[in-house]
């Protein structure tokens, strides 16, 4: 049995890099991009950003941030 402390971890996010490789968007079933600055997983096709809390990706559509809404809140190009 593998001890959790033996698993490699991304020290900045606390998320196992192997986990990030296998996660997919629950809406599109496609891969996700990692946004290190926002600590989110981005689904470009679904235009959603899934949060990562305490090193755990929250892969629920209800918890995801709508990227189109975020863009519209900024207003016209600044």
Tab-separated table of N, CA, C and O in Angstrom:
chain	number	residue	atom	x	y	z
A	1	UNK	N	0.852	-1.181	0.000
A	1	UNK	CA	0.000	0.000	0.000
A	1	UNK	C	0.893	1.238	0.000
A	1	UNK	O	1.843	1.335	0.773
A	2	UNK	N	0.581	2.210	-0.859
A	2	UNK	CA	1.369	3.426	-0.964
A	2	UNK	C	0.941	4.414	0.106
A	2	UNK	O	-0.241	4.691	0.273
A	3	UNK	N	1.924	4.907	0.822
A	3	UNK	CA	1.652	5.912	1.839
A	3	UNK	C	1.468	7.255	1.153
A	3	UNK	O	2.187	7.597	0.230
A	4	UNK	N	0.500	8.053	1.592
A	4	UNK	CA	0.199	9.341	0.964
A	4	UNK	C	1.423	10.257	0.932
A	4	UNK	O	1.628	10.997	-0.010
A	5	UNK	N	2.273	10.175	1.944
A	5	UNK	CA	3.448	11.036	1.981
A	5	UNK	C	4.466	10.679	0.902
A	5	UNK	O	5.336	11.478	0.580
A	6	UNK	N	4.367	9.468	0.312
A	6	UNK	CA	5.277	9.046	-0.748
A	6	UNK	C	4.874	9.566	-2.120
A	6	UNK	O	5.658	9.484	-3.056
A	7	UNK	N	3.668	10.089	-2.259
A	7	UNK	CA	3.212	10.587	-3.547
A	7	UNK	C	3.846	11.944	-3.841
A	7	UNK	O	3.897	12.807	-2.969
A	8	UNK	N	4.313	12.126	-5.089
A	8	UNK	CA	4.858	13.446	-5.428
A	8	UNK	C	3.739	14.465	-5.466
A	8	UNK	O	2.624	14.166	-5.870
A	9	UNK	N	4.047	15.671	-5.027
A	9	UNK	CA	3.034	16.715	-5.004
A	9	UNK	C	3.602	17.971	-5.627
A	9	UNK	O	4.797	18.237	-5.560
A	10	UNK	N	2.722	18.753	-6.230
A	10	UNK	CA	3.092	20.067	-6.730
A	10	UNK	C	3.053	20.983	-5.515
A	10	UNK	O	1.988	21.273	-4.973
A	11	UNK	N	4.183	21.427	-5.045
A	11	UNK	CA	4.265	22.184	-3.795
A	11	UNK	C	3.494	23.491	-3.815
A	11	UNK	O	3.087	23.984	-2.783
A	12	UNK	N	3.284	24.096	-4.983
A	12	UNK	CA	2.592	25.374	-5.009
A	12	UNK	C	1.084	25.216	-4.917
A	12	UNK	O	0.408	26.082	-4.404
A	13	UNK	N	0.550	24.134	-5.439
A	13	UNK	CA	-0.894	23.971	-5.398
A	13	UNK	C	-1.340	22.883	-4.436
A	13	UNK	O	-2.481	22.850	-4.028
A	14	UNK	N	-0.431	21.964	-4.096
A	14	UNK	CA	-0.808	20.864	-3.247
A	14	UNK	C	-1.565	19.787	-3.988
A	14	UNK	O	-2.080	18.879	-3.376
A	15	UNK	N	-1.626	19.849	-5.322
A	15	UNK	CA	-2.335	18.863	-6.120
A	15	UNK	C	-1.316	17.936	-6.764
A	15	UNK	O	-0.321	18.389	-7.329
A	16	UNK	N	-1.556	16.648	-6.673
A	16	UNK	CA	-0.687	15.658	-7.296
A	16	UNK	C	-0.696	15.871	-8.809
A	16	UNK	O	-1.764	15.861	-9.425
A	17	UNK	N	0.459	16.078	-9.439
A	17	UNK	CA	0.509	16.306	-10.890
A	17	UNK	C	-0.092	15.156	-11.692
A	17	UNK	O	-0.681	15.378	-12.742
A	18	UNK	N	0.013	13.934	-11.160
A	18	UNK	CA	-0.592	12.789	-11.871
A	18	UNK	C	-2.110	12.902	-11.888
A	18	UNK	O	-2.755	12.512	-12.858
A	19	UNK	N	-2.677	13.455	-10.838
A	19	UNK	CA	-4.124	13.658	-10.782
A	19	UNK	C	-4.549	14.676	-11.834
A	19	UNK	O	-5.549	14.484	-12.534
A	20	UNK	N	-3.783	15.745	-11.966
A	20	UNK	CA	-4.106	16.781	-12.945
A	20	UNK	C	-4.089	16.225	-14.368
A	20	UNK	O	-4.835	16.680	-15.228
A	21	UNK	N	-3.247	15.227	-14.616
A	21	UNK	CA	-3.153	14.633	-15.951
A	21	UNK	C	-4.392	13.825	-16.326
A	21	UNK	O	-4.719	13.727	-17.500
A	22	UNK	N	-5.091	13.247	-15.352
A	22	UNK	CA	-6.212	12.366	-15.657
A	22	UNK	C	-7.585	13.024	-15.507
A	22	UNK	O	-8.574	12.468	-15.957
A	23	UNK	N	-7.635	14.179	-14.854
A	23	UNK	CA	-8.926	14.842	-14.679
A	23	UNK	C	-9.462	15.370	-16.008
A	23	UNK	O	-8.706	15.866	-16.840
A	24	UNK	N	-10.778	15.260	-16.173
A	24	UNK	CA	-11.438	15.804	-17.358
A	24	UNK	C	-12.638	16.631	-16.926
A	24	UNK	O	-13.157	16.467	-15.829
A	25	UNK	N	-13.073	17.498	-17.809
A	25	UNK	CA	-14.248	18.319	-17.546
A	25	UNK	C	-15.493	17.424	-17.530
A	25	UNK	O	-15.701	16.643	-18.458
A	26	UNK	N	-16.329	17.522	-16.499
A	26	UNK	CA	-17.542	16.701	-16.460
A	26	UNK	C	-18.572	17.099	-17.514
A	26	UNK	O	-19.469	16.321	-17.826
A	27	UNK	N	-18.442	18.275	-18.089
A	27	UNK	CA	-19.385	18.735	-19.111
A	27	UNK	C	-18.954	18.274	-20.499
A	27	UNK	O	-19.731	17.679	-21.236
A	28	UNK	N	-17.701	18.551	-20.851
A	28	UNK	CA	-17.218	18.280	-22.210
A	28	UNK	C	-16.483	16.956	-22.347
A	28	UNK	O	-16.258	16.498	-23.463
A	29	UNK	N	-16.069	16.380	-21.231
A	29	UNK	CA	-15.262	15.153	-21.222
A	29	UNK	C	-13.913	15.354	-21.912
A	29	UNK	O	-13.338	14.438	-22.465
A	30	UNK	N	-13.399	16.581	-21.866
A	30	UNK	CA	-12.103	16.899	-22.445
A	30	UNK	C	-11.150	17.335	-21.343
A	30	UNK	O	-11.563	17.637	-20.225
A	31	UNK	N	-9.869	17.370	-21.693
A	31	UNK	CA	-8.851	17.736	-20.722
A	31	UNK	C	-9.005	19.154	-20.209
A	31	UNK	O	-9.724	19.974	-20.781
A	32	UNK	N	-8.305	19.428	-19.119
A	32	UNK	CA	-8.373	20.723	-18.458
A	32	UNK	C	-6.990	21.368	-18.435
A	32	UNK	O	-5.973	20.680	-18.439
A	33	UNK	N	-6.970	22.679	-18.401
A	33	UNK	CA	-5.726	23.429	-18.263
A	33	UNK	C	-5.645	23.921	-16.820
A	33	UNK	O	-6.654	24.289	-16.226
A	34	UNK	N	-4.436	23.933	-16.282
A	34	UNK	CA	-4.236	24.378	-14.909
A	34	UNK	C	-3.815	25.840	-14.897
A	34	UNK	O	-2.837	26.217	-15.529
A	35	UNK	N	-4.582	26.674	-14.199
A	35	UNK	CA	-4.246	28.077	-14.019
A	35	UNK	C	-3.640	28.223	-12.628
A	35	UNK	O	-4.352	28.259	-11.619
A	36	UNK	N	-2.312	28.256	-12.577
A	36	UNK	CA	-1.597	28.297	-11.301
A	36	UNK	C	-1.916	29.569	-10.514
A	36	UNK	O	-2.110	29.529	-9.304
A	37	UNK	N	-2.009	30.708	-11.191
A	37	UNK	CA	-2.251	31.987	-10.509
A	37	UNK	C	-3.605	31.995	-9.800
A	37	UNK	O	-3.728	32.492	-8.679
A	38	UNK	N	-4.632	31.464	-10.451
A	38	UNK	CA	-5.970	31.452	-9.863
A	38	UNK	C	-6.254	30.162	-9.095
A	38	UNK	O	-7.298	30.047	-8.450
A	39	UNK	N	-5.339	29.185	-9.182
A	39	UNK	CA	-5.517	27.880	-8.557
A	39	UNK	C	-6.844	27.244	-8.985
A	39	UNK	O	-7.684	26.869	-8.157
A	40	UNK	N	-7.012	27.170	-10.304
A	40	UNK	CA	-8.233	26.615	-10.896
A	40	UNK	C	-7.871	25.702	-12.060
A	40	UNK	O	-6.810	25.831	-12.655
A	41	UNK	N	-8.793	24.820	-12.389
A	41	UNK	CA	-8.698	24.007	-13.589
A	41	UNK	C	-9.668	24.597	-14.602
A	41	UNK	O	-10.853	24.787	-14.301
A	42	UNK	N	-9.172	24.895	-15.790
A	42	UNK	CA	-9.956	25.589	-16.805
A	42	UNK	C	-10.405	24.625	-17.892
A	42	UNK	O	-9.600	23.857	-18.429
A	43	UNK	N	-11.682	24.687	-18.226
A	43	UNK	CA	-12.232	23.958	-19.368
A	43	UNK	C	-12.527	24.995	-20.448
A	43	UNK	O	-13.547	25.695	-20.385
A	44	UNK	N	-11.621	25.112	-21.442
A	44	UNK	CA	-11.810	26.148	-22.469
A	44	UNK	C	-13.104	25.978	-23.259
A	44	UNK	O	-13.787	26.961	-23.537
A	45	UNK	N	-13.459	24.744	-23.592
A	45	UNK	CA	-14.652	24.515	-24.403
A	45	UNK	C	-15.941	24.827	-23.625
A	45	UNK	O	-16.859	25.439	-24.156
A	46	UNK	N	-16.001	24.436	-22.362
A	46	UNK	CA	-17.190	24.696	-21.540
A	46	UNK	C	-17.183	26.105	-20.965
A	46	UNK	O	-18.195	26.568	-20.456
A	47	UNK	N	-16.015	26.784	-21.045
A	47	UNK	CA	-15.845	28.143	-20.499
A	47	UNK	C	-16.132	28.159	-18.994
A	47	UNK	O	-16.791	29.046	-18.475
A	48	UNK	N	-15.574	27.139	-18.304
A	48	UNK	CA	-15.744	27.026	-16.859
A	48	UNK	C	-14.384	26.902	-16.188
A	48	UNK	O	-13.439	26.350	-16.766
A	49	UNK	N	-14.298	27.401	-14.955
A	49	UNK	CA	-13.095	27.279	-14.144
A	49	UNK	C	-13.480	26.559	-12.848
A	49	UNK	O	-14.305	27.043	-12.079
A	50	UNK	N	-12.887	25.390	-12.651
A	50	UNK	CA	-13.169	24.582	-11.466
A	50	UNK	C	-12.158	24.934	-10.374
A	50	UNK	O	-10.957	24.898	-10.607
A	51	UNK	N	-12.629	25.251	-9.168
A	51	UNK	CA	-11.708	25.650	-8.095
A	51	UNK	C	-10.939	24.459	-7.528
A	51	UNK	O	-11.375	23.308	-7.636
A	52	UNK	N	-9.806	24.754	-6.932
A	52	UNK	CA	-9.032	23.760	-6.195
A	52	UNK	C	-8.972	24.264	-4.768
A	52	UNK	O	-8.473	25.357	-4.506
A	53	UNK	N	-9.525	23.486	-3.847
A	53	UNK	CA	-9.572	23.889	-2.435
A	53	UNK	C	-8.817	22.875	-1.589
A	53	UNK	O	-9.120	21.682	-1.652
A	54	UNK	N	-7.864	23.356	-0.832
A	54	UNK	CA	-7.054	22.491	0.027
A	54	UNK	C	-6.426	21.346	-0.765
A	54	UNK	O	-6.355	20.218	-0.291
A	55	UNK	N	-6.033	21.644	-2.006
A	55	UNK	CA	-5.385	20.650	-2.845
A	55	UNK	C	-6.333	19.688	-3.534
A	55	UNK	O	-5.902	18.772	-4.208
A	56	UNK	N	-7.642	19.907	-3.390
A	56	UNK	CA	-8.635	19.004	-3.977
A	56	UNK	C	-9.403	19.736	-5.067
A	56	UNK	O	-10.083	20.732	-4.788
A	57	UNK	N	-9.335	19.248	-6.314
A	57	UNK	CA	-10.126	19.856	-7.388
A	57	UNK	C	-11.617	19.601	-7.148
A	57	UNK	O	-12.036	18.471	-6.887
A	58	UNK	N	-12.412	20.646	-7.204
A	58	UNK	CA	-13.860	20.545	-7.014
A	58	UNK	C	-14.482	20.467	-8.409
A	58	UNK	O	-14.667	21.481	-9.067
A	59	UNK	N	-14.794	19.257	-8.850
A	59	UNK	CA	-15.242	19.021	-10.222
A	59	UNK	C	-16.766	19.007	-10.332
A	59	UNK	O	-17.348	18.153	-10.982
A	60	UNK	N	-17.405	19.964	-9.707
A	60	UNK	CA	-18.857	20.104	-9.756
A	60	UNK	C	-19.206	21.344	-10.573
A	60	UNK	O	-18.678	22.426	-10.309
A	61	UNK	N	-20.113	21.189	-11.524
A	61	UNK	CA	-20.510	22.313	-12.372
A	61	UNK	C	-21.076	23.442	-11.518
A	61	UNK	O	-20.832	24.617	-11.783
A	62	UNK	N	-21.794	23.089	-10.455
A	62	UNK	CA	-22.396	24.093	-9.583
A	62	UNK	C	-21.342	24.948	-8.877
A	62	UNK	O	-21.611	26.075	-8.485
A	63	UNK	N	-20.155	24.405	-8.685
A	63	UNK	CA	-19.069	25.116	-8.008
A	63	UNK	C	-18.166	25.868	-8.978
A	63	UNK	O	-17.356	26.695	-8.563
A	64	UNK	N	-18.283	25.574	-10.264
A	64	UNK	CA	-17.402	26.173	-11.263
A	64	UNK	C	-17.760	27.634	-11.517
A	64	UNK	O	-18.918	28.034	-11.415
A	65	UNK	N	-16.732	28.393	-11.855
A	65	UNK	CA	-16.916	29.809	-12.207
A	65	UNK	C	-17.101	29.903	-13.716
A	65	UNK	O	-16.347	29.320	-14.484
A	66	UNK	N	-18.119	30.621	-14.141
A	66	UNK	CA	-18.400	30.816	-15.564
A	66	UNK	C	-17.441	31.869	-16.106
A	66	UNK	O	-17.482	33.026	-15.694
A	67	UNK	N	-16.579	31.476	-17.032
A	67	UNK	CA	-15.584	32.402	-17.566
A	67	UNK	C	-16.219	33.511	-18.397
A	67	UNK	O	-15.685	34.620	-18.450
A	68	UNK	N	-17.340	33.234	-19.037
A	68	UNK	CA	-18.016	34.272	-19.817
A	68	UNK	C	-18.616	35.335	-18.911
A	68	UNK	O	-18.587	36.524	-19.233
A	69	UNK	N	-19.147	34.937	-17.772
A	69	UNK	CA	-19.695	35.901	-16.820
A	69	UNK	C	-18.585	36.772	-16.261
A	69	UNK	O	-18.752	37.973	-16.098
A	70	UNK	N	-17.447	36.176	-15.970
A	70	UNK	CA	-16.315	36.933	-15.435
A	70	UNK	C	-15.836	37.970	-16.445
A	70	UNK	O	-15.505	39.091	-16.087
A	71	UNK	N	-15.816	37.600	-17.721
A	71	UNK	CA	-15.384	38.526	-18.771
A	71	UNK	C	-16.383	39.669	-18.934
A	71	UNK	O	-16.001	40.828	-19.121
A	72	UNK	N	-17.680	39.369	-18.848
A	72	UNK	CA	-18.691	40.413	-19.035
A	72	UNK	C	-18.728	41.382	-17.856
A	72	UNK	O	-19.099	42.530	-17.998
A	73	UNK	N	-18.318	40.921	-16.659
A	73	UNK	CA	-18.299	41.792	-15.481
A	73	UNK	C	-17.198	42.833	-15.576
A	73	UNK	O	-17.278	43.888	-14.959
A	74	UNK	N	-16.161	42.553	-16.356
A	74	UNK	CA	-15.073	43.506	-16.518
A	74	UNK	C	-15.483	44.698	-17.370
A	74	UNK	O	-14.853	45.729	-17.330
A	75	UNK	N	-16.524	44.521	-18.156
A	75	UNK	CA	-16.999	45.609	-19.013
A	75	UNK	C	-16.256	45.647	-20.329
A	75	UNK	O	-15.537	44.729	-20.673
A	76	UNK	N	-16.416	46.750	-21.069
A	76	UNK	CA	-15.732	46.883	-22.356
A	76	UNK	C	-14.224	46.804	-22.172
A	76	UNK	O	-13.714	47.075	-21.095
A	77	UNK	N	-13.544	46.430	-23.244
A	77	UNK	CA	-12.102	46.257	-23.156
A	77	UNK	C	-11.455	47.492	-22.546
A	77	UNK	O	-11.715	48.613	-22.943
A	78	UNK	N	-10.632	47.227	-21.547
A	78	UNK	CA	-10.022	48.325	-20.768
A	78	UNK	C	-8.635	48.585	-21.246
A	78	UNK	O	-7.927	47.784	-21.676
